[in-house]
């Protein structure tokens, strides 16, 4: 029975406190009650924390979109994360494209120019897919996780203490309002008592009322001191938590550096993979002409200037092959010296692997495919693609 009485009393007290806060909040909004303003330093800290939370959420969400553009995949990963289960591994787009290219090249024939090029492109795409997977894992661990921990951990604590501070302020202002009303009532009663109304009964009633109002005033003053103390204590707790935002910024800065480094590694890998692929492909014929068998090698675009002078140096050998030069190579009699323009990996034992800038001996063989010559380096001999060579005088 005592427990039930205690619970009822506590429930009634909580309801009274909630009602008092609601009345105070409403009167403040209507301009009918005074509001205790926080000090400027605390207001600045609150504003900084709110700003940090908003922009952290936006950066985190957009980073997730950047790393995983597929919204369905993001939702699936979110569900698995909430279920505390590992999401199943899925093949990414570069890996899938690479596998298609390899399968197509294998079916067309690795010995053909197009089939060989498809296989090389496919292998490069799969390497890019692996690099993309590593970027996602590294970024999620070193960048997204700390940002998410702040939103779901530190900021939730700050928001909780901020809400508690708001409640303590409402209690304080409600106590101030009650004290102000008690003082006004006692002053009014004193003014009436000073009129000295006739009759003993009236004097007794006024004396009783004055004593009651004085006790209520003293009680309101005591309540005000308690609420002021609780408000000051909560303000200090909130301030200490908010001052940690500067440390949060420093931590997120380190995480941002890790993210930039992961991106730099990823893009450097992709650039190197594509540069190697371009050297391997060289001027693989993109179109065939029965009359002159000419072909055009890819030329780096003007936008490649942004890569840097070192990149330009490494791709300076990618030039348009001269049709006259190619015809001379096919029509030459006997053997001639030729410089290798790009690295080439032999697809089978009938071909000769080449290294860029080396000089080999080449000659034509009756009946050989028009896109190939016989190459000779020391005791090694094999077919070499004509578009990888530059005839020397």
Tab-separated table of C-alpha atoms in Angstrom:
chain	number	residue	atom	x	y	z
A	1	UNK	CA	0.000	0.000	0.000
A	2	UNK	CA	2.875	2.354	0.808
A	3	UNK	CA	4.527	1.557	-2.535
A	4	UNK	CA	1.282	2.338	-4.339
A	5	UNK	CA	0.938	5.633	-2.461
A	6	UNK	CA	4.534	6.480	-3.317
A	7	UNK	CA	4.002	5.768	-6.990
A	8	UNK	CA	0.805	7.817	-7.064
A	9	UNK	CA	2.521	10.724	-5.341
A	10	UNK	CA	5.490	10.520	-7.723
A	11	UNK	CA	3.169	10.350	-10.702
A	12	UNK	CA	1.243	13.358	-9.465
A	13	UNK	CA	4.480	15.280	-8.842
A	14	UNK	CA	5.794	14.444	-12.328
A	15	UNK	CA	2.483	15.485	-13.861
A	16	UNK	CA	2.597	18.743	-11.942
A	17	UNK	CA	6.152	19.417	-13.083
A	18	UNK	CA	5.260	18.654	-16.693
A	19	UNK	CA	2.198	20.931	-16.510
A	20	UNK	CA	4.259	23.714	-14.945
A	21	UNK	CA	6.855	23.467	-17.729
A	22	UNK	CA	4.165	23.432	-20.406
A	23	UNK	CA	2.501	26.534	-18.956
A	24	UNK	CA	5.835	28.338	-18.681
A	25	UNK	CA	6.833	27.409	-22.249
A	26	UNK	CA	3.457	28.540	-23.624
A	27	UNK	CA	3.557	31.856	-21.758
A	28	UNK	CA	7.098	32.470	-23.033
A	29	UNK	CA	5.973	31.905	-26.604
A	30	UNK	CA	3.064	34.280	-26.083
A	31	UNK	CA	5.327	36.883	-24.517
A	32	UNK	CA	3.531	36.675	-21.168
A	33	UNK	CA	6.444	35.342	-19.117
A	34	UNK	CA	10.124	36.162	-18.760
A	35	UNK	CA	12.775	33.765	-20.019
A	36	UNK	CA	16.219	33.177	-18.548
A	37	UNK	CA	18.760	33.620	-21.321
A	38	UNK	CA	21.863	31.423	-21.488
A	39	UNK	CA	25.239	33.117	-21.442
A	40	UNK	CA	26.777	33.974	-24.823
A	41	UNK	CA	29.574	31.393	-24.528
A	42	UNK	CA	27.126	28.553	-23.914
A	43	UNK	CA	24.894	29.717	-26.770
A	44	UNK	CA	27.888	29.734	-29.133
A	45	UNK	CA	28.821	26.213	-28.049
A	46	UNK	CA	25.257	25.007	-28.632
A	47	UNK	CA	25.211	26.603	-32.081
A	48	UNK	CA	28.570	25.045	-32.951
A	49	UNK	CA	27.402	21.598	-31.852
A	50	UNK	CA	24.186	21.852	-33.876
A	51	UNK	CA	26.112	23.035	-36.953
A	52	UNK	CA	28.595	20.164	-36.545
A	53	UNK	CA	25.787	17.644	-36.315
A	54	UNK	CA	23.965	18.932	-39.416
A	55	UNK	CA	27.037	19.029	-41.678
A	56	UNK	CA	28.416	15.741	-40.358
A	57	UNK	CA	25.161	14.023	-41.314
A	58	UNK	CA	25.202	15.572	-44.798
A	59	UNK	CA	28.867	14.665	-45.423
A	60	UNK	CA	28.354	11.149	-44.120
A	61	UNK	CA	25.269	10.484	-46.272
A	62	UNK	CA	26.841	11.905	-49.430
A	63	UNK	CA	30.035	9.916	-48.849
A	64	UNK	CA	27.909	6.767	-48.642
A	65	UNK	CA	26.294	7.722	-51.952
A	66	UNK	CA	29.727	8.315	-53.487
A	67	UNK	CA	31.084	4.956	-52.334
A	68	UNK	CA	27.897	3.023	-53.099
A	69	UNK	CA	25.714	4.753	-55.731
A	70	UNK	CA	23.128	1.935	-55.666
A	71	UNK	CA	20.415	2.936	-53.128
A	72	UNK	CA	19.118	-0.635	-52.839
A	73	UNK	CA	22.591	-1.864	-51.924
A	74	UNK	CA	22.879	0.897	-49.296
A	75	UNK	CA	19.543	-0.094	-47.763
A	76	UNK	CA	20.592	-3.739	-47.698
A	77	UNK	CA	23.870	-2.869	-45.993
A	78	UNK	CA	21.994	-0.707	-43.466
A	79	UNK	CA	19.606	-3.557	-42.613
A	80	UNK	CA	22.444	-6.040	-42.172
A	81	UNK	CA	24.273	-3.526	-39.980
A	82	UNK	CA	21.221	-3.078	-37.728
A	83	UNK	CA	20.832	-6.855	-37.518
A	84	UNK	CA	24.517	-7.059	-36.589
A	85	UNK	CA	25.161	-9.414	-39.488
A	86	UNK	CA	27.729	-9.285	-42.252
A	87	UNK	CA	26.323	-8.322	-45.628
A	88	UNK	CA	26.924	-10.919	-48.378
A	89	UNK	CA	29.795	-10.126	-50.709
A	90	UNK	CA	28.659	-8.986	-54.140
A	91	UNK	CA	30.570	-8.419	-57.355
A	92	UNK	CA	30.895	-4.712	-58.156
A	93	UNK	CA	30.358	-3.071	-61.545
A	94	UNK	CA	34.020	-2.898	-62.699
A	95	UNK	CA	34.531	-6.552	-61.754
A	96	UNK	CA	31.373	-7.574	-63.603
A	97	UNK	CA	32.396	-5.621	-66.697
A	98	UNK	CA	35.867	-7.126	-66.518
A	99	UNK	CA	34.459	-10.653	-66.366
A	100	UNK	CA	32.235	-9.997	-69.389
A	101	UNK	CA	35.231	-8.694	-71.341
A	102	UNK	CA	37.389	-11.676	-70.435
A	103	UNK	CA	34.641	-14.150	-71.383
A	104	UNK	CA	34.050	-12.353	-74.682
A	105	UNK	CA	37.766	-12.198	-75.471
A	106	UNK	CA	38.151	-15.900	-74.713
A	107	UNK	CA	35.290	-16.761	-77.056
A	108	UNK	CA	36.546	-14.485	-79.849
A	109	UNK	CA	40.004	-16.017	-79.461
A	110	UNK	CA	42.982	-14.748	-77.446
A	111	UNK	CA	45.079	-14.940	-80.606
A	112	UNK	CA	42.988	-12.303	-82.364
A	113	UNK	CA	43.714	-8.619	-81.869
A	114	UNK	CA	40.212	-7.855	-80.556
A	115	UNK	CA	40.027	-10.915	-78.315
A	116	UNK	CA	43.456	-10.215	-76.843
A	117	UNK	CA	42.520	-6.571	-76.236
A	118	UNK	CA	39.256	-7.549	-74.548
A	119	UNK	CA	41.058	-9.909	-72.190
A	120	UNK	CA	43.601	-7.271	-71.243
A	121	UNK	CA	40.843	-4.696	-70.682
A	122	UNK	CA	38.865	-7.174	-68.615
A	123	UNK	CA	41.825	-7.947	-66.380
A	124	UNK	CA	42.375	-4.225	-65.831
A	125	UNK	CA	38.694	-3.644	-65.013
A	126	UNK	CA	38.838	-6.409	-62.421
A	127	UNK	CA	41.896	-4.795	-60.850
A	128	UNK	CA	39.995	-1.505	-60.713
A	129	UNK	CA	37.084	-3.342	-59.093
A	130	UNK	CA	39.404	-4.719	-56.419
A	131	UNK	CA	40.816	-1.236	-55.809
A	132	UNK	CA	37.265	0.123	-55.565
A	133	UNK	CA	36.405	-2.512	-52.956
A	134	UNK	CA	39.486	-1.587	-50.934
A	135	UNK	CA	38.536	2.110	-51.112
A	136	UNK	CA	35.053	1.376	-49.765
A	137	UNK	CA	36.376	-0.759	-46.905
A	138	UNK	CA	39.079	1.706	-45.912
A	139	UNK	CA	36.777	4.721	-46.113
A	140	UNK	CA	34.031	3.008	-44.142
A	141	UNK	CA	36.454	2.070	-41.379
A	142	UNK	CA	38.540	5.239	-41.156
A	143	UNK	CA	36.025	7.924	-42.155
A	144	UNK	CA	32.354	6.915	-42.071
A	145	UNK	CA	32.506	4.969	-38.800
A	146	UNK	CA	33.937	7.861	-36.716
A	147	UNK	CA	31.364	10.259	-38.188
A	148	UNK	CA	28.538	7.825	-37.464
A	149	UNK	CA	29.830	7.262	-33.921
A	150	UNK	CA	29.639	10.996	-33.292
A	151	UNK	CA	26.054	11.260	-34.573
A	152	UNK	CA	24.800	8.160	-32.774
A	153	UNK	CA	26.926	8.504	-29.638
A	154	UNK	CA	28.444	11.825	-28.604
A	155	UNK	CA	25.788	14.048	-30.109
A	156	UNK	CA	22.946	11.984	-28.639
A	157	UNK	CA	24.486	12.532	-25.203
A	158	UNK	CA	24.793	16.251	-25.915
A	159	UNK	CA	21.167	16.405	-27.104
A	160	UNK	CA	20.001	14.589	-23.963
A	161	UNK	CA	21.842	16.970	-21.635
A	162	UNK	CA	20.666	19.952	-23.682
A	163	UNK	CA	17.057	18.810	-23.289
A	164	UNK	CA	17.609	18.417	-19.563
A	165	UNK	CA	19.070	21.933	-19.429
A	166	UNK	CA	15.961	23.242	-21.194
A	167	UNK	CA	13.754	21.559	-18.590
A	168	UNK	CA	15.823	22.973	-15.728
A	169	UNK	CA	15.516	26.446	-17.239
A	170	UNK	CA	11.745	26.095	-17.502
A	171	UNK	CA	11.622	24.978	-13.848
A	172	UNK	CA	13.748	27.962	-12.860
A	173	UNK	CA	11.603	30.462	-14.742
A	174	UNK	CA	8.399	28.892	-13.387
A	175	UNK	CA	9.818	29.241	-9.861
A	176	UNK	CA	10.661	32.882	-10.558
A	177	UNK	CA	7.117	33.467	-11.790
A	178	UNK	CA	5.605	31.861	-8.677
A	179	UNK	CA	7.840	33.915	-6.381
A	180	UNK	CA	6.934	37.066	-8.241
A	181	UNK	CA	3.220	36.290	-7.877
A	182	UNK	CA	3.639	35.442	-4.176
A	183	UNK	CA	5.401	38.753	-3.544
A	184	UNK	CA	2.696	40.656	-5.403
A	185	UNK	CA	-0.056	38.911	-3.439
A	186	UNK	CA	1.640	39.615	-0.098
A	187	UNK	CA	2.141	43.269	-1.021
A	188	UNK	CA	-1.518	43.584	-1.955
A	189	UNK	CA	-2.613	41.955	1.292
A	190	UNK	CA	-0.390	44.270	3.310
A	191	UNK	CA	-1.967	47.253	1.607
A	192	UNK	CA	-5.412	46.000	2.507
A	193	UNK	CA	-4.361	45.285	6.103
A	194	UNK	CA	-3.037	48.823	6.473
A	195	UNK	CA	-6.582	50.103	5.931
A	196	UNK	CA	-7.436	48.603	9.353
A	197	UNK	CA	-10.902	47.384	8.623
A	198	UNK	CA	-13.266	47.409	11.633
A	199	UNK	CA	-14.168	44.220	13.415
A	200	UNK	CA	-12.027	41.666	15.219
A	201	UNK	CA	-13.049	38.887	12.870
A	202	UNK	CA	-11.833	40.779	9.852
A	203	UNK	CA	-8.481	41.485	11.503
A	204	UNK	CA	-8.062	37.819	12.370
A	205	UNK	CA	-8.826	36.782	8.813
A	206	UNK	CA	-6.365	39.277	7.358
A	207	UNK	CA	-3.644	38.231	9.786
A	208	UNK	CA	-4.153	34.596	8.839
A	209	UNK	CA	-4.013	35.464	5.151
A	210	UNK	CA	-0.805	37.452	5.598
A	211	UNK	CA	0.846	34.598	7.464
A	212	UNK	CA	-0.217	32.167	4.730
A	213	UNK	CA	1.122	34.390	1.962
A	214	UNK	CA	4.355	34.945	3.838
A	215	UNK	CA	4.880	31.199	4.210
A	216	UNK	CA	4.123	30.723	0.515
A	217	UNK	CA	6.617	33.444	-0.320
A	218	UNK	CA	9.320	31.794	1.786
A	219	UNK	CA	8.548	28.450	0.141
A	220	UNK	CA	8.806	30.040	-3.306
A	221	UNK	CA	12.165	31.563	-2.399
A	222	UNK	CA	13.469	28.177	-1.251
A	223	UNK	CA	12.159	26.545	-4.455
A	224	UNK	CA	13.863	29.249	-6.502
A	225	UNK	CA	17.208	28.622	-4.819
A	226	UNK	CA	16.924	24.881	-5.491
A	227	UNK	CA	15.942	25.296	-9.147
A	228	UNK	CA	18.685	27.904	-9.658
A	229	UNK	CA	21.272	25.498	-8.234
A	230	UNK	CA	20.039	22.627	-10.439
A	231	UNK	CA	20.035	24.874	-13.497
A	232	UNK	CA	23.602	26.090	-12.857
A	233	UNK	CA	24.812	22.538	-12.339
A	234	UNK	CA	23.163	21.312	-15.554
A	235	UNK	CA	24.522	24.299	-17.483
A	236	UNK	CA	28.051	23.399	-16.349
A	237	UNK	CA	27.614	19.744	-17.370
A	238	UNK	CA	26.299	20.790	-20.791
A	239	UNK	CA	29.111	23.295	-21.247
A	240	UNK	CA	31.781	20.669	-20.523
A	241	UNK	CA	30.241	18.313	-23.076
A	242	UNK	CA	29.954	21.041	-25.705
A	243	UNK	CA	33.578	22.087	-25.288
A	244	UNK	CA	34.471	18.598	-26.509
A	245	UNK	CA	33.230	19.575	-29.995
A	246	UNK	CA	36.663	21.102	-30.696
A	247	UNK	CA	38.251	17.721	-29.996
A	248	UNK	CA	35.656	16.137	-32.268
A	249	UNK	CA	36.659	18.493	-35.088
A	250	UNK	CA	40.328	17.563	-34.595
A	251	UNK	CA	39.450	13.859	-34.713
A	252	UNK	CA	37.316	14.270	-37.817
A	253	UNK	CA	40.165	16.169	-39.457
A	254	UNK	CA	42.444	13.148	-39.001
A	255	UNK	CA	39.691	10.927	-40.397
A	256	UNK	CA	39.321	13.268	-43.373
A	257	UNK	CA	43.059	12.974	-44.064
A	258	UNK	CA	42.701	9.185	-44.001
A	259	UNK	CA	39.802	9.430	-46.468
A	260	UNK	CA	41.778	11.676	-48.816
A	261	UNK	CA	44.747	9.311	-48.632
A	262	UNK	CA	42.486	6.356	-49.465
A	263	UNK	CA	41.078	8.226	-52.457
A	264	UNK	CA	44.551	9.239	-53.578
A	265	UNK	CA	45.701	5.611	-53.426
A	266	UNK	CA	42.622	4.476	-55.333
A	267	UNK	CA	42.920	7.033	-58.125
A	268	UNK	CA	46.676	6.466	-58.400
A	269	UNK	CA	46.074	2.730	-58.764
A	270	UNK	CA	43.364	3.304	-61.375
A	271	UNK	CA	45.592	5.688	-63.317
A	272	UNK	CA	48.502	3.256	-63.266
A	273	UNK	CA	46.274	0.359	-64.310
A	274	UNK	CA	44.882	2.333	-67.237
A	275	UNK	CA	48.308	3.628	-68.203
A	276	UNK	CA	49.664	0.074	-68.281
A	277	UNK	CA	46.633	-1.053	-70.266
A	278	UNK	CA	47.065	1.759	-72.775
A	279	UNK	CA	50.696	0.795	-73.257
A	280	UNK	CA	49.721	-2.844	-73.737
A	281	UNK	CA	47.003	-2.026	-76.223
A	282	UNK	CA	49.086	0.591	-77.969
A	283	UNK	CA	47.625	1.040	-81.424
A	284	UNK	CA	45.589	-2.149	-81.666
A	285	UNK	CA	43.637	-1.767	-84.937
A	286	UNK	CA	40.237	-0.255	-84.210
A	287	UNK	CA	39.218	-0.412	-87.881
A	288	UNK	CA	40.472	-2.462	-90.781
A	289	UNK	CA	40.997	-1.392	-94.386
A	290	UNK	CA	41.829	-4.035	-96.987
A	291	UNK	CA	43.750	-1.599	-99.158
A	292	UNK	CA	46.318	-0.068	-96.839
A	293	UNK	CA	45.726	-1.793	-93.459
A	294	UNK	CA	46.094	1.489	-91.591
A	295	UNK	CA	45.107	1.969	-87.999
A	296	UNK	CA	45.012	4.816	-85.553
A	297	UNK	CA	46.374	4.672	-82.051
A	298	UNK	CA	44.544	6.432	-79.222
A	299	UNK	CA	45.861	9.890	-78.476
A	300	UNK	CA	45.750	11.310	-74.946
A	301	UNK	CA	43.244	14.139	-74.635
A	302	UNK	CA	44.169	17.644	-73.665
A	303	UNK	CA	42.658	17.035	-70.231
A	304	UNK	CA	45.558	14.712	-69.454
A	305	UNK	CA	47.640	17.839	-68.873
A	306	UNK	CA	46.158	18.043	-65.404
A	307	UNK	CA	47.847	14.802	-64.438
A	308	UNK	CA	51.292	16.373	-64.422
A	309	UNK	CA	54.468	16.472	-66.420
A	310	UNK	CA	55.500	12.994	-65.296
A	311	UNK	CA	52.291	11.552	-66.761
A	312	UNK	CA	52.901	13.363	-70.035
A	313	UNK	CA	56.378	11.957	-70.195
A	314	UNK	CA	55.138	8.416	-69.638
A	315	UNK	CA	52.514	8.735	-72.392
A	316	UNK	CA	54.585	10.700	-74.882
A	317	UNK	CA	55.047	7.576	-77.026
A	318	UNK	CA	51.314	7.397	-77.782
A	319	UNK	CA	51.244	9.006	-81.235
A	320	UNK	CA	49.278	8.453	-84.412
A	321	UNK	CA	50.959	5.714	-86.408
A	322	UNK	CA	52.049	6.797	-89.854
A	323	UNK	CA	50.338	4.801	-92.623
A	324	UNK	CA	53.436	5.185	-94.846
A	325	UNK	CA	55.591	3.741	-92.083
A	326	UNK	CA	53.308	0.715	-91.703
A	327	UNK	CA	53.246	0.107	-95.463
A	328	UNK	CA	57.034	0.304	-95.553
A	329	UNK	CA	57.205	-2.327	-92.844
A	330	UNK	CA	54.975	-4.695	-94.802
A	331	UNK	CA	56.608	-4.082	-98.164
A	332	UNK	CA	60.213	-4.184	-96.996
A	333	UNK	CA	62.334	-6.949	-98.362
A	334	UNK	CA	64.828	-8.674	-96.146
A	335	UNK	CA	65.204	-7.681	-92.523
A	336	UNK	CA	64.970	-4.231	-90.989
A	337	UNK	CA	65.539	-2.722	-87.555
A	338	UNK	CA	62.484	-1.429	-85.679
A	339	UNK	CA	61.973	0.250	-82.329
A	340	UNK	CA	59.261	-1.090	-80.009
A	341	UNK	CA	56.752	1.610	-79.049
A	342	UNK	CA	54.925	-0.171	-76.210
A	343	UNK	CA	55.266	-3.213	-73.992
A	344	UNK	CA	53.599	-6.318	-75.374
A	345	UNK	CA	52.931	-9.647	-73.647
A	346	UNK	CA	52.939	-12.649	-75.974
A	347	UNK	CA	49.563	-14.406	-76.041
A	348	UNK	CA	51.101	-17.758	-77.013
A	349	UNK	CA	54.396	-19.427	-77.933
A	350	UNK	CA	54.209	-18.249	-81.566
A	351	UNK	CA	54.488	-14.601	-80.488
A	352	UNK	CA	57.400	-12.600	-79.138
A	353	UNK	CA	57.065	-10.489	-75.968
A	354	UNK	CA	58.266	-6.911	-76.377
A	355	UNK	CA	59.586	-4.163	-74.145
A	356	UNK	CA	59.087	-0.493	-74.932
A	357	UNK	CA	62.079	1.266	-76.565
A	358	UNK	CA	64.004	-1.893	-77.354
A	359	UNK	CA	65.270	-2.416	-80.927
A	360	UNK	CA	64.552	-5.706	-82.679
A	361	UNK	CA	64.959	-7.131	-86.157
A	362	UNK	CA	61.765	-7.605	-88.186
A	363	UNK	CA	60.974	-9.160	-91.553
A	364	UNK	CA	57.882	-10.216	-93.431
A	365	UNK	CA	56.809	-13.779	-94.169
A	366	UNK	CA	54.674	-14.770	-97.132
A	367	UNK	CA	51.154	-15.692	-96.113
A	368	UNK	CA	51.357	-14.062	-92.648
A	369	UNK	CA	48.470	-11.959	-91.347
A	370	UNK	CA	48.823	-8.389	-92.577
A	371	UNK	CA	48.806	-7.054	-89.007
A	372	UNK	CA	51.882	-9.030	-87.962
A	373	UNK	CA	55.592	-9.336	-88.754
A	374	UNK	CA	58.207	-11.811	-87.636
A	375	UNK	CA	60.430	-10.376	-84.943
A	376	UNK	CA	63.874	-11.538	-83.894
A	377	UNK	CA	65.822	-10.733	-80.741
A	378	UNK	CA	69.001	-12.758	-80.374
A	379	UNK	CA	67.947	-16.414	-80.384
A	380	UNK	CA	64.297	-15.529	-79.774
A	381	UNK	CA	61.908	-15.324	-82.685
A	382	UNK	CA	58.149	-14.889	-82.964
A	383	UNK	CA	55.284	-12.897	-84.364
A	384	UNK	CA	54.955	-9.241	-83.310
A	385	UNK	CA	52.079	-6.801	-83.928
A	386	UNK	CA	52.976	-4.296	-86.590
A	387	UNK	CA	51.334	-1.369	-84.777
A	388	UNK	CA	53.756	-1.731	-81.852
A	389	UNK	CA	56.745	-0.938	-84.068
A	390	UNK	CA	58.466	2.071	-85.522
A	391	UNK	CA	60.713	1.412	-88.539
A	392	UNK	CA	64.210	2.757	-88.188
A	393	UNK	CA	66.195	4.248	-91.058
